Tab-separated table of N, CA and C and ligand atoms in Angstrom:
chain	number	residue	atom	x	y	z
L	1	MET	N	60.090	112.574	56.772
L	1	MET	CA	60.682	113.734	57.375
L	1	MET	C	61.529	113.060	58.290
L	2	ALA	N	62.770	113.686	58.885
L	2	ALA	CA	63.764	113.276	59.734
L	2	ALA	C	63.154	113.277	61.081
L	3	THR	N	63.579	112.357	61.905
L	3	THR	CA	63.198	112.373	63.295
L	3	THR	C	63.918	113.449	64.069
L	4	ALA	N	63.128	114.199	64.951
L	4	ALA	CA	63.856	115.144	65.636
L	4	ALA	C	64.829	114.475	66.792
L	5	TYR	N	65.721	115.465	66.997
L	5	TYR	CA	66.866	114.835	68.045
L	5	TYR	C	66.437	115.033	69.431
L	6	ASP	N	66.443	113.934	70.349
L	6	ASP	CA	65.989	113.883	71.711
L	6	ASP	C	67.017	114.064	72.643
L	7	ARG	N	67.044	115.292	73.235
L	7	ARG	CA	68.227	115.774	74.119
L	7	ARG	C	68.374	114.949	75.354
L	8	ASP	N	67.250	114.199	75.575
L	8	ASP	CA	67.389	113.331	76.925
L	8	ASP	C	67.886	111.806	76.578
L	9	ASN	N	68.200	111.617	75.385
L	9	ASN	CA	68.728	110.204	75.002
L	9	ASN	C	70.028	109.951	75.985
L	10	ILE	N	70.379	108.700	76.219
L	10	ILE	CA	71.241	108.364	77.152
L	10	ILE	C	72.626	108.991	76.771
L	11	PHE	N	72.962	108.982	75.490
L	11	PHE	CA	74.349	109.349	75.013
L	11	PHE	C	74.439	110.903	74.972
L	12	ALA	N	73.264	111.567	74.917
L	12	ALA	CA	73.365	113.062	75.171
L	12	ALA	C	73.757	113.319	76.623
L	13	LYS	N	73.193	112.358	77.524
L	13	LYS	CA	73.490	112.777	79.004
L	13	LYS	C	75.049	112.298	79.224
L	14	ILE	N	75.398	111.321	78.491
L	14	ILE	CA	76.982	111.155	78.564
L	14	ILE	C	77.834	111.876	78.283
L	15	LEU	N	77.469	112.645	77.013
L	15	LEU	CA	78.150	113.835	76.556
L	15	LEU	C	78.231	114.970	77.317
L	16	ARG	N	77.018	115.085	78.077
L	16	ARG	CA	76.924	116.496	78.909
L	16	ARG	C	77.558	116.148	80.327
L	17	GLY	N	78.154	114.785	80.576
L	17	GLY	CA	78.712	114.387	81.858
L	17	GLY	C	77.941	114.061	82.846
L	18	GLU	N	76.546	113.946	82.516
L	18	GLU	CA	75.661	113.631	83.618
L	18	GLU	C	75.622	111.993	83.877
L	19	ILE	N	76.017	111.231	83.017
L	19	ILE	CA	76.152	109.898	83.396
L	19	ILE	C	77.658	109.304	82.973
L	20	PRO	N	78.308	108.568	83.653
L	20	PRO	CA	79.759	108.341	83.344
L	20	PRO	C	79.894	107.356	82.351
L	21	CYS	N	80.947	107.245	81.679
L	21	CYS	CA	81.204	106.263	80.584
L	21	CYS	C	82.712	105.884	80.814
L	22	ASP	N	83.134	104.761	80.270
L	22	ASP	CA	84.515	104.127	80.259
L	22	ASP	C	85.051	104.803	78.891
L	23	ARG	N	85.613	105.908	78.887
L	23	ARG	CA	86.090	106.468	77.733
L	23	ARG	C	87.477	105.878	77.297
L	24	VAL	N	87.231	105.665	76.114
L	24	VAL	CA	88.483	105.193	75.296
L	24	VAL	C	89.246	106.251	74.313
L	25	TYR	N	88.546	107.265	73.869
L	25	TYR	CA	89.131	108.256	73.022
L	25	TYR	C	87.920	109.550	73.008
L	26	GLU	N	88.719	110.664	72.873
L	26	GLU	CA	87.799	111.778	72.799
L	26	GLU	C	88.558	113.043	71.878
L	27	ASP	N	87.907	113.575	71.258
L	27	ASP	CA	88.565	114.923	70.538
L	27	ASP	C	87.351	116.063	70.323
L	28	ASP	N	87.646	116.901	69.451
L	28	ASP	CA	86.741	118.061	69.625
L	28	ASP	C	85.181	117.720	69.084
L	29	HIS	N	85.170	116.623	68.269
L	29	HIS	CA	84.042	116.189	67.569
L	29	HIS	C	83.592	114.964	67.836
L	30	VAL	N	84.267	114.064	68.576
L	30	VAL	CA	84.049	112.611	68.653
L	30	VAL	C	84.293	112.253	70.138
L	31	LEU	N	83.509	111.278	70.707
L	31	LEU	CA	83.621	110.508	71.932
L	31	LEU	C	83.582	108.955	71.663
L	32	ALA	N	84.413	108.218	72.100
L	32	ALA	CA	84.344	106.884	72.117
L	32	ALA	C	84.412	106.200	73.490
L	33	PHE	N	83.499	105.196	73.828
L	33	PHE	CA	83.433	104.581	75.148
L	33	PHE	C	82.938	103.284	75.053
L	34	ARG	N	83.165	102.354	75.867
L	34	ARG	CA	82.833	100.946	76.081
L	34	ARG	C	81.412	100.800	76.160
L	35	ASP	N	80.733	99.822	75.470
L	35	ASP	CA	79.517	99.706	75.666
L	35	ASP	C	79.173	98.809	76.881
L	36	ILE	N	77.943	99.286	77.648
L	36	ILE	CA	77.603	98.786	78.985
L	36	ILE	C	77.287	97.393	78.719
L	37	ASN	N	77.010	96.888	77.644
L	37	ASN	CA	76.489	95.500	77.499
L	37	ASN	C	77.259	94.968	76.383
L	38	PRO	N	78.532	94.546	76.591
L	38	PRO	CA	79.466	94.115	75.633
L	38	PRO	C	79.154	92.764	74.776
L	39	GLN	N	78.986	92.779	73.618
L	39	GLN	CA	78.826	91.734	72.890
L	39	GLN	C	79.964	90.878	72.287
L	40	ALA	N	81.221	91.304	72.514
L	40	ALA	CA	82.561	90.867	72.264
L	40	ALA	C	83.562	91.082	73.088
L	41	PRO	N	84.682	90.509	73.414
L	41	PRO	CA	85.602	90.805	74.237
L	41	PRO	C	86.071	92.516	74.113
L	42	VAL	N	86.090	93.197	72.920
L	42	VAL	CA	85.924	94.618	72.582
L	42	VAL	C	84.673	95.003	72.040
L	43	HIS	N	84.130	96.114	72.892
L	43	HIS	CA	82.914	96.555	72.137
L	43	HIS	C	82.922	97.833	72.569
L	44	VAL	N	83.265	98.855	71.558
L	44	VAL	CA	83.323	100.108	71.827
L	44	VAL	C	82.263	100.858	71.048
L	45	LEU	N	81.536	101.919	71.507
L	45	LEU	CA	80.773	102.765	70.579
L	45	LEU	C	81.465	104.118	70.520
L	46	VAL	N	81.452	104.648	69.190
L	46	VAL	CA	82.082	105.959	68.733
L	46	VAL	C	80.703	106.703	68.275
L	47	ILE	N	80.785	107.940	69.092
L	47	ILE	CA	79.641	108.814	68.717
L	47	ILE	C	80.296	110.335	68.256
L	48	PRO	N	79.574	111.000	67.388
L	48	PRO	CA	79.715	112.468	67.172
L	48	PRO	C	79.216	113.146	68.403
L	49	LYS	N	80.028	114.409	68.750
L	49	LYS	CA	79.302	115.152	69.796
L	49	LYS	C	78.342	115.982	69.211
L	50	GLY	N	78.069	116.121	68.064
L	50	GLY	CA	76.829	116.913	67.714
L	50	GLY	C	75.789	116.118	67.826
L	51	GLU	N	74.546	116.740	67.630
L	51	GLU	CA	73.336	116.157	67.608
L	51	GLU	C	72.494	115.531	66.423
L	52	TYR	N	73.023	114.363	66.293
L	52	TYR	CA	72.570	113.513	65.146
L	52	TYR	C	71.709	112.125	65.487
L	53	VAL	N	70.644	111.888	64.876
L	53	VAL	CA	69.963	110.683	65.503
L	53	VAL	C	70.657	109.415	64.894
L	54	SER	N	70.884	109.598	63.706
L	54	SER	CA	71.482	108.335	63.324
L	54	SER	C	72.450	108.661	62.068
L	55	MET	N	72.922	107.594	61.359
L	55	MET	CA	73.809	107.780	60.245
L	55	MET	C	73.112	108.506	59.127
L	56	ASP	N	71.737	108.279	58.852
L	56	ASP	CA	70.887	109.013	57.993
L	56	ASP	C	71.133	110.465	58.202
L	57	ASP	N	70.700	110.893	59.394
L	57	ASP	CA	70.906	112.405	59.756
L	57	ASP	C	72.312	112.991	59.761
L	58	PHE	N	73.090	112.159	60.095
L	58	PHE	CA	74.642	112.553	60.095
L	58	PHE	C	75.098	112.919	58.526
L	59	ALA	N	74.838	112.011	57.886
L	59	ALA	CA	75.224	111.902	56.379
L	59	ALA	C	74.584	113.274	55.616
L	60	GLU	N	73.359	113.535	56.332
L	60	GLU	CA	72.575	114.388	55.437
L	60	GLU	C	73.122	115.990	56.010
L	61	SER	N	73.407	116.077	57.261
L	61	SER	CA	73.470	117.356	57.980
L	61	SER	C	74.628	117.715	58.701
L	62	ALA	N	75.560	116.791	58.838
L	62	ALA	CA	76.858	117.103	59.475
L	62	ALA	C	77.783	117.907	58.618
L	63	GLY	N	78.467	118.579	59.085
L	63	GLY	CA	79.673	119.475	58.191
L	63	GLY	C	81.031	118.414	57.896
L	64	ASP	N	81.570	118.865	57.080
L	64	ASP	CA	82.565	118.037	56.563
L	64	ASP	C	83.760	117.581	57.736
L	65	ALA	N	83.944	118.762	58.567
L	65	ALA	CA	84.919	118.316	59.514
L	65	ALA	C	84.523	117.464	60.345
L	66	GLU	N	83.100	117.489	60.675
L	66	GLU	CA	82.653	116.545	61.670
L	66	GLU	C	82.692	115.029	61.068
L	67	ILE	N	82.346	115.035	59.748
L	67	ILE	CA	82.117	113.665	59.170
L	67	ILE	C	83.915	113.070	58.952
L	68	ALA	N	84.889	113.981	58.850
L	68	ALA	CA	86.067	113.488	58.606
L	68	ALA	C	86.546	113.209	59.888
L	69	ALA	N	86.223	113.830	61.067
L	69	ALA	CA	86.661	113.530	62.396
L	69	ALA	C	85.977	112.215	62.832
L	70	PHE	N	84.838	112.005	62.515
L	70	PHE	CA	84.092	110.696	62.802
L	70	PHE	C	84.682	109.517	62.354
L	71	VAL	N	84.834	109.499	60.806
L	71	VAL	CA	85.537	108.529	60.238
L	71	VAL	C	87.036	108.193	60.592
L	72	ARG	N	87.651	109.270	60.887
L	72	ARG	CA	89.036	109.054	61.331
L	72	ARG	C	89.222	108.581	62.590
L	73	ALA	N	88.038	108.723	63.469
L	73	ALA	CA	88.270	108.424	64.912
L	73	ALA	C	87.701	106.848	65.025
L	74	VAL	N	86.853	106.304	64.161
L	74	VAL	CA	86.572	104.985	64.042
L	74	VAL	C	87.748	104.178	63.817
L	75	GLY	N	88.509	104.682	62.576
L	75	GLY	CA	89.783	103.919	62.326
L	75	GLY	C	90.676	103.781	63.253
L	76	ARG	N	90.912	105.132	63.880
L	76	ARG	CA	91.859	105.428	65.123
L	76	ARG	C	91.676	104.398	66.298
L	77	VAL	N	90.422	104.538	66.657
L	77	VAL	CA	90.094	103.641	67.914
L	77	VAL	C	90.446	102.256	67.783
L	78	ALA	N	89.892	101.658	66.590
L	78	ALA	CA	90.008	100.233	66.381
L	78	ALA	C	91.539	100.150	66.358
L	79	ARG	N	92.224	100.804	65.726
L	79	ARG	CA	93.753	100.515	65.575
L	79	ARG	C	94.327	100.669	67.006
L	80	GLU	N	93.849	101.615	67.784
L	80	GLU	CA	94.578	101.759	69.094
L	80	GLU	C	94.068	100.700	70.001
L	81	LEU	N	92.911	100.133	69.776
L	81	LEU	CA	92.562	98.859	70.561
L	81	LEU	C	93.235	97.534	70.144
L	82	GLY	N	94.215	97.763	69.090
L	82	GLY	CA	94.962	96.666	68.618
L	82	GLY	C	94.033	95.778	67.650
L	83	LEU	N	92.921	96.230	67.135
L	83	LEU	CA	91.978	95.305	66.481
L	83	LEU	C	92.411	95.242	65.117
L	84	GLN	N	93.378	96.131	64.531
L	84	GLN	CA	93.771	96.143	62.985
L	84	GLN	C	93.797	94.804	62.467
L	85	ASP	N	94.738	94.078	63.224
L	85	ASP	CA	95.067	92.526	63.056
L	85	ASP	C	95.010	91.819	64.242
L	86	PRO	N	93.885	90.925	64.390
L	86	PRO	CA	93.222	89.987	63.312
L	86	PRO	C	92.067	90.498	62.723
L	87	GLY	N	91.437	91.735	63.184
L	87	GLY	CA	90.253	92.319	62.584
L	87	GLY	C	89.185	92.538	63.405
L	88	TYR	N	88.294	93.252	62.859
L	88	TYR	CA	86.930	93.862	63.865
L	88	TYR	C	86.062	94.231	62.727
L	89	ARG	N	84.873	94.297	63.446
L	89	ARG	CA	83.619	94.806	62.673
L	89	ARG	C	83.062	96.118	63.209
L	90	ILE	N	82.679	96.864	62.151
L	90	ILE	CA	81.864	97.993	62.673
L	90	ILE	C	80.434	97.933	62.073
L	91	LEU	N	79.610	98.522	63.033
L	91	LEU	CA	78.060	98.491	62.897
L	91	LEU	C	77.413	99.586	63.272
L	92	ALA	N	76.617	100.228	62.357
L	92	ALA	CA	75.515	101.353	63.047
L	92	ALA	C	74.354	100.872	62.654
L	93	ASN	N	73.404	100.986	63.631
L	93	ASN	CA	71.944	100.897	63.364
L	93	ASN	C	71.101	101.924	63.068
L	94	HIS	N	70.146	101.982	62.280
L	94	HIS	CA	69.205	103.031	61.957
L	94	HIS	C	67.831	102.689	61.953
L	95	GLY	N	67.121	103.263	63.016
L	95	GLY	CA	65.584	102.744	63.040
L	95	GLY	C	65.087	101.705	63.360
L	96	ALA	N	63.943	101.385	63.278
L	96	ALA	CA	63.072	100.238	63.897
L	96	ALA	C	63.659	98.925	63.330
L	97	ASP	N	63.770	98.625	62.051
L	97	ASP	CA	64.229	97.532	61.619
L	97	ASP	C	65.620	97.049	62.140
L	98	SER	N	66.384	97.933	62.325
L	98	SER	CA	67.820	97.561	62.865
L	98	SER	C	67.938	97.472	64.248
L	99	HIS	N	66.796	97.778	65.017
L	99	HIS	CA	66.551	97.956	66.618
L	99	HIS	C	67.550	98.996	67.054
L	100	GLN	N	67.543	99.926	66.590
L	100	GLN	CA	68.365	101.011	67.077
L	100	GLN	C	67.685	101.191	68.243
L	101	GLU	N	68.551	101.250	69.454
L	101	GLU	CA	67.785	101.661	70.875
L	101	GLU	C	67.989	103.115	71.330
L	102	VAL	N	69.206	103.562	70.805
L	102	VAL	CA	69.534	104.888	71.232
L	102	VAL	C	69.629	105.870	70.169
L	103	PRO	N	68.731	106.905	70.075
L	103	PRO	CA	68.777	107.765	69.134
L	103	PRO	C	69.529	108.699	68.919
L	104	HIS	N	71.014	108.467	69.084
L	104	HIS	CA	72.012	109.361	68.771
L	104	HIS	C	73.033	108.409	68.098
L	105	LEU	N	73.451	108.994	66.919
L	105	LEU	CA	74.363	108.175	66.028
L	105	LEU	C	75.539	107.558	66.857
L	106	HIS	N	75.627	106.209	66.760
L	106	HIS	CA	76.808	105.576	67.133
L	106	HIS	C	77.344	104.438	66.399
L	107	VAL	N	78.454	104.177	66.077
L	107	VAL	CA	78.983	103.200	65.261
L	107	VAL	C	79.595	102.135	66.491
L	108	HIS	N	79.346	100.885	66.502
L	108	HIS	CA	79.862	99.746	67.209
L	108	HIS	C	81.096	99.316	66.587
L	109	ILE	N	82.065	99.127	67.453
L	109	ILE	CA	83.490	98.233	67.069
L	109	ILE	C	83.339	97.275	67.913
L	110	PHE	N	83.160	95.896	67.391
L	110	PHE	CA	83.474	94.657	67.925
L	110	PHE	C	84.689	94.108	67.460
L	111	GLY	N	85.505	93.351	68.455
L	111	GLY	CA	86.618	92.558	68.241
L	111	GLY	C	87.025	91.696	69.284
L	112	GLY	N	87.981	91.043	69.273
L	112	GLY	CA	88.748	90.468	70.211
L	112	GLY	C	88.380	88.883	70.204
L	113	ARG	N	87.579	88.433	69.135
L	113	ARG	CA	87.351	87.145	68.889
L	113	ARG	C	86.729	87.058	67.600
L	114	PRO	N	86.796	85.707	66.797
L	114	PRO	CA	86.295	85.418	65.476
L	114	PRO	C	84.575	86.078	65.557
L	115	LEU	N	84.244	86.825	64.836
L	115	LEU	CA	82.848	87.382	64.968
L	115	LEU	C	81.728	86.556	64.232
L	116	GLY	N	82.011	85.513	63.711
L	116	GLY	CA	80.931	84.787	62.913
L	116	GLY	C	80.356	85.421	61.806
L	117	PRO	N	79.161	85.122	61.230
L	117	PRO	CA	78.721	85.424	60.042
L	117	PRO	C	78.028	86.867	60.168
L	118	MET	N	77.918	87.719	59.259
L	118	MET	CA	77.563	89.064	59.423
L	118	MET	C	76.008	89.174	59.985
L	119	LEU	N	75.206	88.399	59.625
L	119	LEU	CA	73.752	88.521	60.086
L	119	LEU	C	73.352	87.160	60.441
L	120	VAL	N	72.628	87.036	61.470
L	120	VAL	CA	71.953	85.623	61.800
L	120	VAL	C	70.506	85.798	60.949
L	121	ARG	N	70.213	84.553	60.394
L	121	ARG	CA	68.847	84.515	59.531
L	121	ARG	C	67.842	84.167	60.551
L	122	THR	N	66.747	84.907	60.583
L	122	THR	CA	65.553	84.650	61.699
L	122	THR	C	64.412	84.132	60.928
B	1	LIG	P1	71.788	100.091	69.308
B	1	LIG	O1	70.874	98.919	69.438
B	1	LIG	O2	72.609	100.239	68.371
B	1	LIG	O3	71.037	101.528	69.546
B	1	LIG	O4	72.856	100.050	70.529
B	1	LIG	C1	72.919	100.610	71.914
B	1	LIG	C2	73.949	100.186	72.678
B	1	LIG	O5	74.138	101.240	73.597
B	1	LIG	C3	73.671	99.059	73.202
B	1	LIG	O6	74.676	98.208	72.846
B	1	LIG	C4	73.839	99.209	74.664
B	1	LIG	C5	74.419	100.644	74.914
B	1	LIG	N1	74.258	101.371	75.942
B	1	LIG	C6	72.919	101.697	76.331
B	1	LIG	N2	72.893	102.480	77.239
B	1	LIG	C7	74.257	102.670	77.753
B	1	LIG	C8	74.959	103.467	78.653
B	1	LIG	O7	74.317	104.068	79.702
B	1	LIG	N3	76.158	103.316	78.777
B	1	LIG	C9	77.058	102.882	77.833
B	1	LIG	N4	78.253	102.616	78.061
B	1	LIG	N5	76.452	102.017	76.859
B	1	LIG	C10	74.946	102.076	76.690
């Protein structure tokens, strides 16, 4: 069964304007802002404005317009940040094994330096 959406999560508060963010892009469906704890010279989070816990929830329940806007925003934000060349990485965590901390779908965009191997073996 799907996890219920928690309206008190930190990104819900950012979307309601209760907590500030360093915004880089916004449209009717999407907000993008800089991560508070950057893991690369450029580290931006792209989130849908709708209440979706993760990609699992979003892929299952979001409308086509929301999905199209989200995918286009990820590409547009990376391009506008100048990351298209030499490149960037996108990442979305879902659930406990991925260490998802914030239960509102977010895609991380990392760039600004060579990013190393995709995963570290532990
Ligand atoms: P994840 O582990 O994929 O759920 O990543 C959550 C990210 O959210 C993590 O990189 C830190 C970031 N983050 C947490 N709280 C805040 C906040 O209040 N503001 C901003 N800008 N980023 C936050």
